[in-house]
mmCIF file of C-alpha atoms and ligand atoms in Angstrom:
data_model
loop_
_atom_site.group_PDB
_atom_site.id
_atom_site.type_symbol
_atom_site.label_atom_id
_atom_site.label_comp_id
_atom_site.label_asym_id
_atom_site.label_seq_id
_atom_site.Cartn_x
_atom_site.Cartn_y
_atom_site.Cartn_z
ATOM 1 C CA UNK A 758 118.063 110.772 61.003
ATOM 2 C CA UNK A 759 115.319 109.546 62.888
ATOM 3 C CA UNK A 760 111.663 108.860 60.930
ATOM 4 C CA UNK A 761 108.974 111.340 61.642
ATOM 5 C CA UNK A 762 106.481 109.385 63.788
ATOM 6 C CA UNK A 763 108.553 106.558 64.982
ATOM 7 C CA UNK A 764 108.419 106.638 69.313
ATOM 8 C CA UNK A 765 111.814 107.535 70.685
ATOM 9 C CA UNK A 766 111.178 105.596 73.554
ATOM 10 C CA UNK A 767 112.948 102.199 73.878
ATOM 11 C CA UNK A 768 111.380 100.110 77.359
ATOM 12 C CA UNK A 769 113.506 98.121 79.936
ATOM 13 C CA UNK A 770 111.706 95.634 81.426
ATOM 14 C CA UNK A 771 113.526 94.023 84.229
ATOM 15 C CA UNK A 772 112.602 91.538 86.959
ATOM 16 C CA UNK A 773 113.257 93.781 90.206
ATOM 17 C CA UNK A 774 113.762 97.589 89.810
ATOM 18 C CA UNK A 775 114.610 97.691 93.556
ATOM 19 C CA UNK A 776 117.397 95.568 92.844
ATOM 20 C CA UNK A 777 120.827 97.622 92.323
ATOM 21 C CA UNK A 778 122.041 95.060 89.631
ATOM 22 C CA UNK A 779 119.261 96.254 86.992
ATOM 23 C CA UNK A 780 120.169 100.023 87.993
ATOM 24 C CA UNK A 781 123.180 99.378 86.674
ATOM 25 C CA UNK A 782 121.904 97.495 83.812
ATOM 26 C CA UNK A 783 119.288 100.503 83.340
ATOM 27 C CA UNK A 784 122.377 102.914 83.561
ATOM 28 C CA UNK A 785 124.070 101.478 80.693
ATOM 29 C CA UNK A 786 121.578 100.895 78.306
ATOM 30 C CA UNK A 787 120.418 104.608 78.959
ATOM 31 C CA UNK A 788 124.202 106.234 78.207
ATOM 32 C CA UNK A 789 123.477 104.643 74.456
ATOM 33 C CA UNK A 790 119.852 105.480 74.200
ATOM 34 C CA UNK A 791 120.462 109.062 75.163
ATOM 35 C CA UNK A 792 123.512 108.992 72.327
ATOM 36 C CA UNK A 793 120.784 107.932 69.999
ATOM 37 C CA UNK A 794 118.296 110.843 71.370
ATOM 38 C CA UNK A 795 116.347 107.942 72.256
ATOM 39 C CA UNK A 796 114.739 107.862 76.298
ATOM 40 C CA UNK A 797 114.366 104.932 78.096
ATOM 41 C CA UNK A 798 111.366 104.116 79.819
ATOM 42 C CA UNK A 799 111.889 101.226 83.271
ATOM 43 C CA UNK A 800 109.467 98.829 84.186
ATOM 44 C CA UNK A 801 109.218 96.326 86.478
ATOM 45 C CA UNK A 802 107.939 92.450 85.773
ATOM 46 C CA UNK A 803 108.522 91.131 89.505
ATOM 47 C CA UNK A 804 109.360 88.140 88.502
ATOM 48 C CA UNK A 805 105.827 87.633 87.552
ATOM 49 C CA UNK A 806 104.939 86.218 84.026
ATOM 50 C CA UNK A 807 101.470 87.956 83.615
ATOM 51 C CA UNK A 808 103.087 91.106 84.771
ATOM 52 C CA UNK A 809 105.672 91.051 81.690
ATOM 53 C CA UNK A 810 102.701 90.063 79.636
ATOM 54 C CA UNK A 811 100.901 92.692 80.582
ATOM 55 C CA UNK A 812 104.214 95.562 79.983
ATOM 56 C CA UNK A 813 104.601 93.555 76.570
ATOM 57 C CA UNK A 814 100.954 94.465 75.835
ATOM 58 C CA UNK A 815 101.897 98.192 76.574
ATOM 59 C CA UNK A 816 104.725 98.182 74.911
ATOM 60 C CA UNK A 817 102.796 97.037 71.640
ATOM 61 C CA UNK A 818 100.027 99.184 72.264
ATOM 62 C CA UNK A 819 102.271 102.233 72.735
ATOM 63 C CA UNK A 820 104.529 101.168 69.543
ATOM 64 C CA UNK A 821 107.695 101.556 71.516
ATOM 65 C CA UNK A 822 110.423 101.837 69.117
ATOM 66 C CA UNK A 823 112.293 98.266 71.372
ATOM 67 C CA UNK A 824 112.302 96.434 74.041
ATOM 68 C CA UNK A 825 115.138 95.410 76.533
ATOM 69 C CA UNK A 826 113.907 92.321 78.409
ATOM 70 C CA UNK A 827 115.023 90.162 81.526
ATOM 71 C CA UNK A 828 112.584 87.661 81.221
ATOM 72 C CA UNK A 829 110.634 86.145 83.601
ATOM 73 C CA UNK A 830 108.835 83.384 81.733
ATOM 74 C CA UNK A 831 111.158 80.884 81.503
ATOM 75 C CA UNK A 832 109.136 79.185 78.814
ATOM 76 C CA UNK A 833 109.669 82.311 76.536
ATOM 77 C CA UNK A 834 105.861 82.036 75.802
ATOM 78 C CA UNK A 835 105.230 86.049 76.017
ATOM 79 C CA UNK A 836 107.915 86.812 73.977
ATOM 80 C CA UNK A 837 106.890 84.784 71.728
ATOM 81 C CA UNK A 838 103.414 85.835 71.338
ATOM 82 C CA UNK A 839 105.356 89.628 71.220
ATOM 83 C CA UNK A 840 107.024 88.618 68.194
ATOM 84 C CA UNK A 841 104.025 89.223 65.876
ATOM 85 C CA UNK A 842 104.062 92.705 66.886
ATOM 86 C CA UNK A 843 107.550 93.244 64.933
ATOM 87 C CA UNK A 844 108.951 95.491 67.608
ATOM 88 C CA UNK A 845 112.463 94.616 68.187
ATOM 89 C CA UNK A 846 113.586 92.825 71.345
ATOM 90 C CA UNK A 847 117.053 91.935 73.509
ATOM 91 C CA UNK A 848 116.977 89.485 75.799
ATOM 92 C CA UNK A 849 119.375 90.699 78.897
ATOM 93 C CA UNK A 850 120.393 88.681 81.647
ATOM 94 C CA UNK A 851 118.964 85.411 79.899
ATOM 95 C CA UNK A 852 119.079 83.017 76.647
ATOM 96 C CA UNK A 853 115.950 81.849 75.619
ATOM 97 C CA UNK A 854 116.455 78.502 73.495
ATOM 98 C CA UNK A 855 113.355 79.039 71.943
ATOM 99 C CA UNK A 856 113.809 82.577 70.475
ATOM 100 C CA UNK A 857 116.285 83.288 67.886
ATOM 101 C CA UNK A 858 116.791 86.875 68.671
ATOM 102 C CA UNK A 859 119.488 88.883 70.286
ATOM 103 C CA UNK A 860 120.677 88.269 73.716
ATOM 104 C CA UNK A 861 123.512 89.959 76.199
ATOM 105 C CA UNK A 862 124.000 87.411 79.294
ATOM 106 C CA UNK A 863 126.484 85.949 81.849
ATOM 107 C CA UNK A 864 127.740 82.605 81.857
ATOM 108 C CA UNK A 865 125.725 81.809 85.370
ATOM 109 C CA UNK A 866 126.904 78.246 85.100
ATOM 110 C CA UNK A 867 130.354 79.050 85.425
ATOM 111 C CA UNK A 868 129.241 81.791 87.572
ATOM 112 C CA UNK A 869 128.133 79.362 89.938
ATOM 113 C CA UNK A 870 131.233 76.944 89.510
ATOM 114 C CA UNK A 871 133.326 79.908 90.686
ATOM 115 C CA UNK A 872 131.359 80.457 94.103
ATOM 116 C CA UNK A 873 131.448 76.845 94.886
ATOM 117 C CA UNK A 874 134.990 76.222 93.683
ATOM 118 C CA UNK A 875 135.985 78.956 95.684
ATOM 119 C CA UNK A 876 134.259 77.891 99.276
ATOM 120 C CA UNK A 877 135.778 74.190 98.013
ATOM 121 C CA UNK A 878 139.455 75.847 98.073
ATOM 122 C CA UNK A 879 138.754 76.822 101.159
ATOM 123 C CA UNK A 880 138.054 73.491 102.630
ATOM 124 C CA UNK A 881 133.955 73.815 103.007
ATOM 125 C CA UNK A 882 132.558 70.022 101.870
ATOM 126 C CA UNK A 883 128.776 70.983 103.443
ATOM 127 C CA UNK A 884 127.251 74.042 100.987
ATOM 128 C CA UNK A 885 124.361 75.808 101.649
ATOM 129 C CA UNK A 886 122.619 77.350 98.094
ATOM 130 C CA UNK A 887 120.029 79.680 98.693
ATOM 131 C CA UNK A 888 118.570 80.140 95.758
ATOM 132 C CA UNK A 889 115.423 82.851 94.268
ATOM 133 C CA UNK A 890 112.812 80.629 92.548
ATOM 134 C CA UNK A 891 114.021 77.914 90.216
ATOM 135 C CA UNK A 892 111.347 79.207 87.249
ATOM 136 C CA UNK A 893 114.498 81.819 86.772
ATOM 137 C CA UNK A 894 117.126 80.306 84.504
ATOM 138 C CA UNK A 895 119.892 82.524 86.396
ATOM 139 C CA UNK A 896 118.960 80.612 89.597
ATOM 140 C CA UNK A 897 119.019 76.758 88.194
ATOM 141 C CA UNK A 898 122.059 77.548 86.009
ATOM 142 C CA UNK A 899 123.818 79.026 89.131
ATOM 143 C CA UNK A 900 123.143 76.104 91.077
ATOM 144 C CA UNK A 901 124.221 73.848 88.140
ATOM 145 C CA UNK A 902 127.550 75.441 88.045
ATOM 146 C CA UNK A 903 128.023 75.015 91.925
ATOM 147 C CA UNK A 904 127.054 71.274 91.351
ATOM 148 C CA UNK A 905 129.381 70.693 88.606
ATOM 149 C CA UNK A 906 132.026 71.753 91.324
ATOM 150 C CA UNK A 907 130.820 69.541 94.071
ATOM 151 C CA UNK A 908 130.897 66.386 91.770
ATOM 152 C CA UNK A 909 134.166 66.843 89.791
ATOM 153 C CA UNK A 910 135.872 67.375 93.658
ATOM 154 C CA UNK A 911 134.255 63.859 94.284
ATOM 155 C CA UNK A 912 131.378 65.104 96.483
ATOM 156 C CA UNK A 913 127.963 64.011 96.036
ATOM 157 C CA UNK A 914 125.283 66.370 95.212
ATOM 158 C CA UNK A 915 123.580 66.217 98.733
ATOM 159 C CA UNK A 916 126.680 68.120 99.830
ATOM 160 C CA UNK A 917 124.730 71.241 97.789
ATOM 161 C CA UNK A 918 121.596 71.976 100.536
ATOM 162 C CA UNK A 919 119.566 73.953 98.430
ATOM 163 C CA UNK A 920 117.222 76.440 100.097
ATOM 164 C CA UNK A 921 114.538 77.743 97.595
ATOM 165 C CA UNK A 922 113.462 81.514 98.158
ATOM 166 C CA UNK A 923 110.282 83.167 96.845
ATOM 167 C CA UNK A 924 111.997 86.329 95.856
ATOM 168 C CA UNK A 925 115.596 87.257 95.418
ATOM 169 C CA UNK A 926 115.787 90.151 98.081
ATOM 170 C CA UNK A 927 116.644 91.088 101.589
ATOM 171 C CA UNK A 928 114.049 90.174 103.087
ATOM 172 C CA UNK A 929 113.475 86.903 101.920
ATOM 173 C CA UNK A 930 117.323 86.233 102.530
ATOM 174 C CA UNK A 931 116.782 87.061 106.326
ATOM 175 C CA UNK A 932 114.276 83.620 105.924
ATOM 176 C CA UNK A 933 116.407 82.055 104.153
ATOM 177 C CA UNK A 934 119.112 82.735 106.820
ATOM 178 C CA UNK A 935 116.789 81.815 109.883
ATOM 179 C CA UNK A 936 115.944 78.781 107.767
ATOM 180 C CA UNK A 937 119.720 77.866 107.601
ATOM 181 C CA UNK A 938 120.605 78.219 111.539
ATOM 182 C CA UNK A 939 118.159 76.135 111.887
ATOM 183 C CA UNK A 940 119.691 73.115 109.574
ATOM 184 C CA UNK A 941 121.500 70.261 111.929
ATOM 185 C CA UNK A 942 124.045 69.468 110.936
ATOM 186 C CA UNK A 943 124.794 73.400 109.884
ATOM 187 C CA UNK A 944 126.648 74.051 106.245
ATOM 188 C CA UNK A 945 129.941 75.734 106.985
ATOM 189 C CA UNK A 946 129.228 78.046 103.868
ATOM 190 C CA UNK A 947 126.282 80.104 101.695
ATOM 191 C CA UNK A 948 126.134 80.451 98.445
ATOM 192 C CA UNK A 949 123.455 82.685 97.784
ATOM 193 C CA UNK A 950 121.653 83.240 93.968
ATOM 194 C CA UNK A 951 122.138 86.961 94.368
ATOM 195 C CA UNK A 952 123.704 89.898 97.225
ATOM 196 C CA UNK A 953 120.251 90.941 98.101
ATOM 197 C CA UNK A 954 120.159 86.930 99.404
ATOM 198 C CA UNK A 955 123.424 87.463 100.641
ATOM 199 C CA UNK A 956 122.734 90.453 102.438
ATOM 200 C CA UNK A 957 119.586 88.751 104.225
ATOM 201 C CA UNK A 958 121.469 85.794 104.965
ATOM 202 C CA UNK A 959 124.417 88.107 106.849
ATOM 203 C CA UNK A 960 121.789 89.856 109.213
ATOM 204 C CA UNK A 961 119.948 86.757 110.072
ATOM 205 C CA UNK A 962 123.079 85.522 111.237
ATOM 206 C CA UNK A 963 124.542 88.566 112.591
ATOM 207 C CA UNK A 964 120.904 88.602 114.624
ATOM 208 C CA UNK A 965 122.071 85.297 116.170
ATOM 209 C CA UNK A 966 125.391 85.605 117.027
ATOM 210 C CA UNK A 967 126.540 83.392 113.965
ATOM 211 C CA UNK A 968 130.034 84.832 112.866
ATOM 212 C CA UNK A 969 131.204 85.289 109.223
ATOM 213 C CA UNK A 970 133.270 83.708 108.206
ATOM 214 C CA UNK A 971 134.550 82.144 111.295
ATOM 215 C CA UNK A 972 131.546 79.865 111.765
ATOM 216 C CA UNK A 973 129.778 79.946 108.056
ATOM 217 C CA UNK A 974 131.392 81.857 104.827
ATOM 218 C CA UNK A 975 129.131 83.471 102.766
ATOM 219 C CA UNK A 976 129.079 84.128 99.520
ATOM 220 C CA UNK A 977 126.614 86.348 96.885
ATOM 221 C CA UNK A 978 126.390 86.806 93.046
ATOM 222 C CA UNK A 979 126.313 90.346 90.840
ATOM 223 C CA UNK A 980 128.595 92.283 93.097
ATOM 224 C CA UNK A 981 126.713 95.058 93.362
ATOM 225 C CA UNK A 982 127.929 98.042 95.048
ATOM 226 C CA UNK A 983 126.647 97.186 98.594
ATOM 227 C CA UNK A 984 128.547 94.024 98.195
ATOM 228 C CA UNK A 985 131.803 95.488 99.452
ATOM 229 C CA UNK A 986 130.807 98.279 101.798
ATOM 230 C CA UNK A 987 128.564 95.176 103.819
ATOM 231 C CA UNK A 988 129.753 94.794 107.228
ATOM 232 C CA UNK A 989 131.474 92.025 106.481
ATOM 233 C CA UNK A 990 132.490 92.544 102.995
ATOM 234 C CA UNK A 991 131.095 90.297 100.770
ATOM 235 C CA UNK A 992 132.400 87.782 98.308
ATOM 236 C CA UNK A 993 130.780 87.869 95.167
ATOM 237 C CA UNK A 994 130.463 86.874 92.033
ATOM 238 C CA UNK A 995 130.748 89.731 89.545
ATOM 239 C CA UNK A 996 128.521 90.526 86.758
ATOM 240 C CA UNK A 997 129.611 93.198 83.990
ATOM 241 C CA UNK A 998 126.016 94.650 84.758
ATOM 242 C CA UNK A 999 126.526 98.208 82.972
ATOM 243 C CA UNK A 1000 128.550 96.995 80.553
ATOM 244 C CA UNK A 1001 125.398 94.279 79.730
ATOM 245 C CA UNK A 1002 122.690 97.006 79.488
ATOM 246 C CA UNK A 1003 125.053 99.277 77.483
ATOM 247 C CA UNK A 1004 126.031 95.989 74.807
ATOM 248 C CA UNK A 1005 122.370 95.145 75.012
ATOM 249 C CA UNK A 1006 120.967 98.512 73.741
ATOM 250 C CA UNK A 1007 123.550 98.657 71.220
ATOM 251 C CA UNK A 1008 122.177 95.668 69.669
ATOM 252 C CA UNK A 1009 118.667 96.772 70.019
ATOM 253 C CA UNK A 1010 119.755 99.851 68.417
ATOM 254 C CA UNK A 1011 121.347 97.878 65.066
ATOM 255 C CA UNK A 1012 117.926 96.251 65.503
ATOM 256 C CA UNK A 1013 115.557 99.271 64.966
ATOM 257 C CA UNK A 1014 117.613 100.694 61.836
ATOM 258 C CA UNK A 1015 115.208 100.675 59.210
ATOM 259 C CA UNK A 1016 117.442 97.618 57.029
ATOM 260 C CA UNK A 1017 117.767 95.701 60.170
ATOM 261 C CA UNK A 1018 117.749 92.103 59.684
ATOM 262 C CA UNK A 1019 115.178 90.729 62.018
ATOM 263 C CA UNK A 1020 115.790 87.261 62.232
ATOM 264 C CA UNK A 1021 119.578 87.954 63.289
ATOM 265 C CA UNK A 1022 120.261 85.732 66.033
ATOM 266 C CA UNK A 1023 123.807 87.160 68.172
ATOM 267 C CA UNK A 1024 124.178 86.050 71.621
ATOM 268 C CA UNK A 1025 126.642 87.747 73.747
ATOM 269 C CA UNK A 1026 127.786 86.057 76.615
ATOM 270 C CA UNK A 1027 129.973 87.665 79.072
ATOM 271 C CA UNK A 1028 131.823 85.930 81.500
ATOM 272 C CA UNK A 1029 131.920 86.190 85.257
ATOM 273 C CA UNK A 1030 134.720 86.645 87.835
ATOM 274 C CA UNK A 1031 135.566 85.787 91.385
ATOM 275 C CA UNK A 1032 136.154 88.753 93.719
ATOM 276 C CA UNK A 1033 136.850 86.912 96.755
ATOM 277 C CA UNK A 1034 136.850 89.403 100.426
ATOM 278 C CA UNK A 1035 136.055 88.800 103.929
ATOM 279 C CA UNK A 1036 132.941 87.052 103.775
ATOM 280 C CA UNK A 1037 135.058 84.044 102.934
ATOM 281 C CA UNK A 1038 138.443 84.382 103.695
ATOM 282 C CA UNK A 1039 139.885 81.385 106.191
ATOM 283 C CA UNK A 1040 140.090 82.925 109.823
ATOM 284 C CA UNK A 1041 143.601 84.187 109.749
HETATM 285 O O1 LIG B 1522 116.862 89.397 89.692
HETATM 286 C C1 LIG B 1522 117.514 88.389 90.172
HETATM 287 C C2 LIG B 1522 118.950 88.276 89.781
HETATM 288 O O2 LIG B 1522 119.046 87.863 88.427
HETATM 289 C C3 LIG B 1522 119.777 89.542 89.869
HETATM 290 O O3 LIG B 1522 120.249 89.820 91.143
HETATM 291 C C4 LIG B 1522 120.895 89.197 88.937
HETATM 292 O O4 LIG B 1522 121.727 88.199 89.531
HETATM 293 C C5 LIG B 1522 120.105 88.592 87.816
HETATM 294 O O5 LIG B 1522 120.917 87.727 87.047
#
């Protein structure tokens, strides 16, 4: 029975609603709102930390019944400062040390162990890891991972090129690829922070006459549905992204009941997995 008065409007507040990975997060976490006869209203921080501070404000001001949040302060300043407004939060996508709420995320260190592990199988000892900006925990923790690989197969971390991009899109994965052909001596392999990187980085070579994977595998993170219908389809590293925006609402949900135990702290992580294709297969 819902209270008379109480919004029935829970907010999503993700870093790039042009990006199909939060879709899919949206589309989950909107299946258990609309069991709950609650709506879901999407909006979009762009990776900017005074644009989430600004949503938070709106969410307060417009008593929003709670908030689903990929964060883009990495400090967890505005959601701490959000706190005092006692509207319930989830973190998605992230694990903020500092706040001892509830949280749905993907192992991105192992995420990133898996890409690099992978490229390492398949003999590549010069990585390329373009990454979005390293203010996003996803994006150092991904690298991290890929690291961890390099070193325990004996490599030293200057076999990891990093290439840091503004944003983690298409266009900016173009640059990134441009920036990469330009690299002497050339990676034999990409690992990019996301498939909107990826898909950047496969044009920009394409553009050039660069082959895939014959001359540099490629490999992008989420596996979103473009990943496999890309003309070379891509290698990716999965994330469960519905099922994380339909296990985050549910806990936002057990949140807003009216005996909910605010200072419950339950982080679900979820783990990622390998789903290797063309983009990296050895030439046959
Ligand atoms: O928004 C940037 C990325 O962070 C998404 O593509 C997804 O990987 C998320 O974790």
């Amino acid at each position: 029975q819902l209270r008379a008065g109480r919004s029935r409007i829970i907010s999503l507040l993700v870093l790039d609603m042009a990006n199909p990975f939060f879709v899919d997060v949206a589309s989950g976490a909107e299946r258990v709102a609309r069991g709950a006869s609650l709506g879901v209203m999407l909006c979009n921080s762009a990776q900017s930390v005074t644009e989430e501070a600004d949503y938070l404000s709106l969410f307060a001001e417009q008593r929003v019944r709670g908030v689903l949040v990929t964060p883009a302060d990495l400090t967890g300043r505005n959601l701490t400062e959000f706190r005092r407004h006692r509207i319930p939060f989830v973190l998605v996508d992230r694990v903020l040390p500092s706040a001892e709420g509830c949280s749905v995320s993907v192992d991105d260190v192992l995420g990133g162990r898996l890409a690099a592990q992978h490229l390492l199988d398949q003999g590549h000892a010069s990585i390329a890891y373009v990454s979005g900006p390293m203010s996003l925990q996803q994006c150092r923790d991904r690298r991290d991972g890929a690291l961890a690989a390099l070193t325990d197969a004996g490599l030293d971390a200057s076999a990891l090129h990093v290439l840091e991009a503004d944003r983690l899109d298409v266009p900016e994965g173009r640059d990134a690829g441009a920036r990469l052909l330009g690299m002497d001596p050339r990676p034999s392999a990409v690992f990019c922070a996301n498939d909107l990187l990826a898909l950047g980085v496969l044009q920009a070579l394409f553009a050039e006459g660069v082959r895939v994977p014959e001359d540099i595998a490629l490999v992008g993170y989420d596996d979103i549905e473009f990943a496999a219908a890309a003309a070379v389809p891509l290698t990716s590293v999965r994330q469960p992204a519905v099922r994380m925006g339909r296990q985050a609402a549910e806990l936002l949900l057990e949140e807003t009941g009216d005996e909910a135990d605010r200072h419950r702290h339950q982080s679900i992580v979820l783990e990622p997995e390998l789903i290797v294709r063309d983009s990296t297969l050895a030439p046959r």
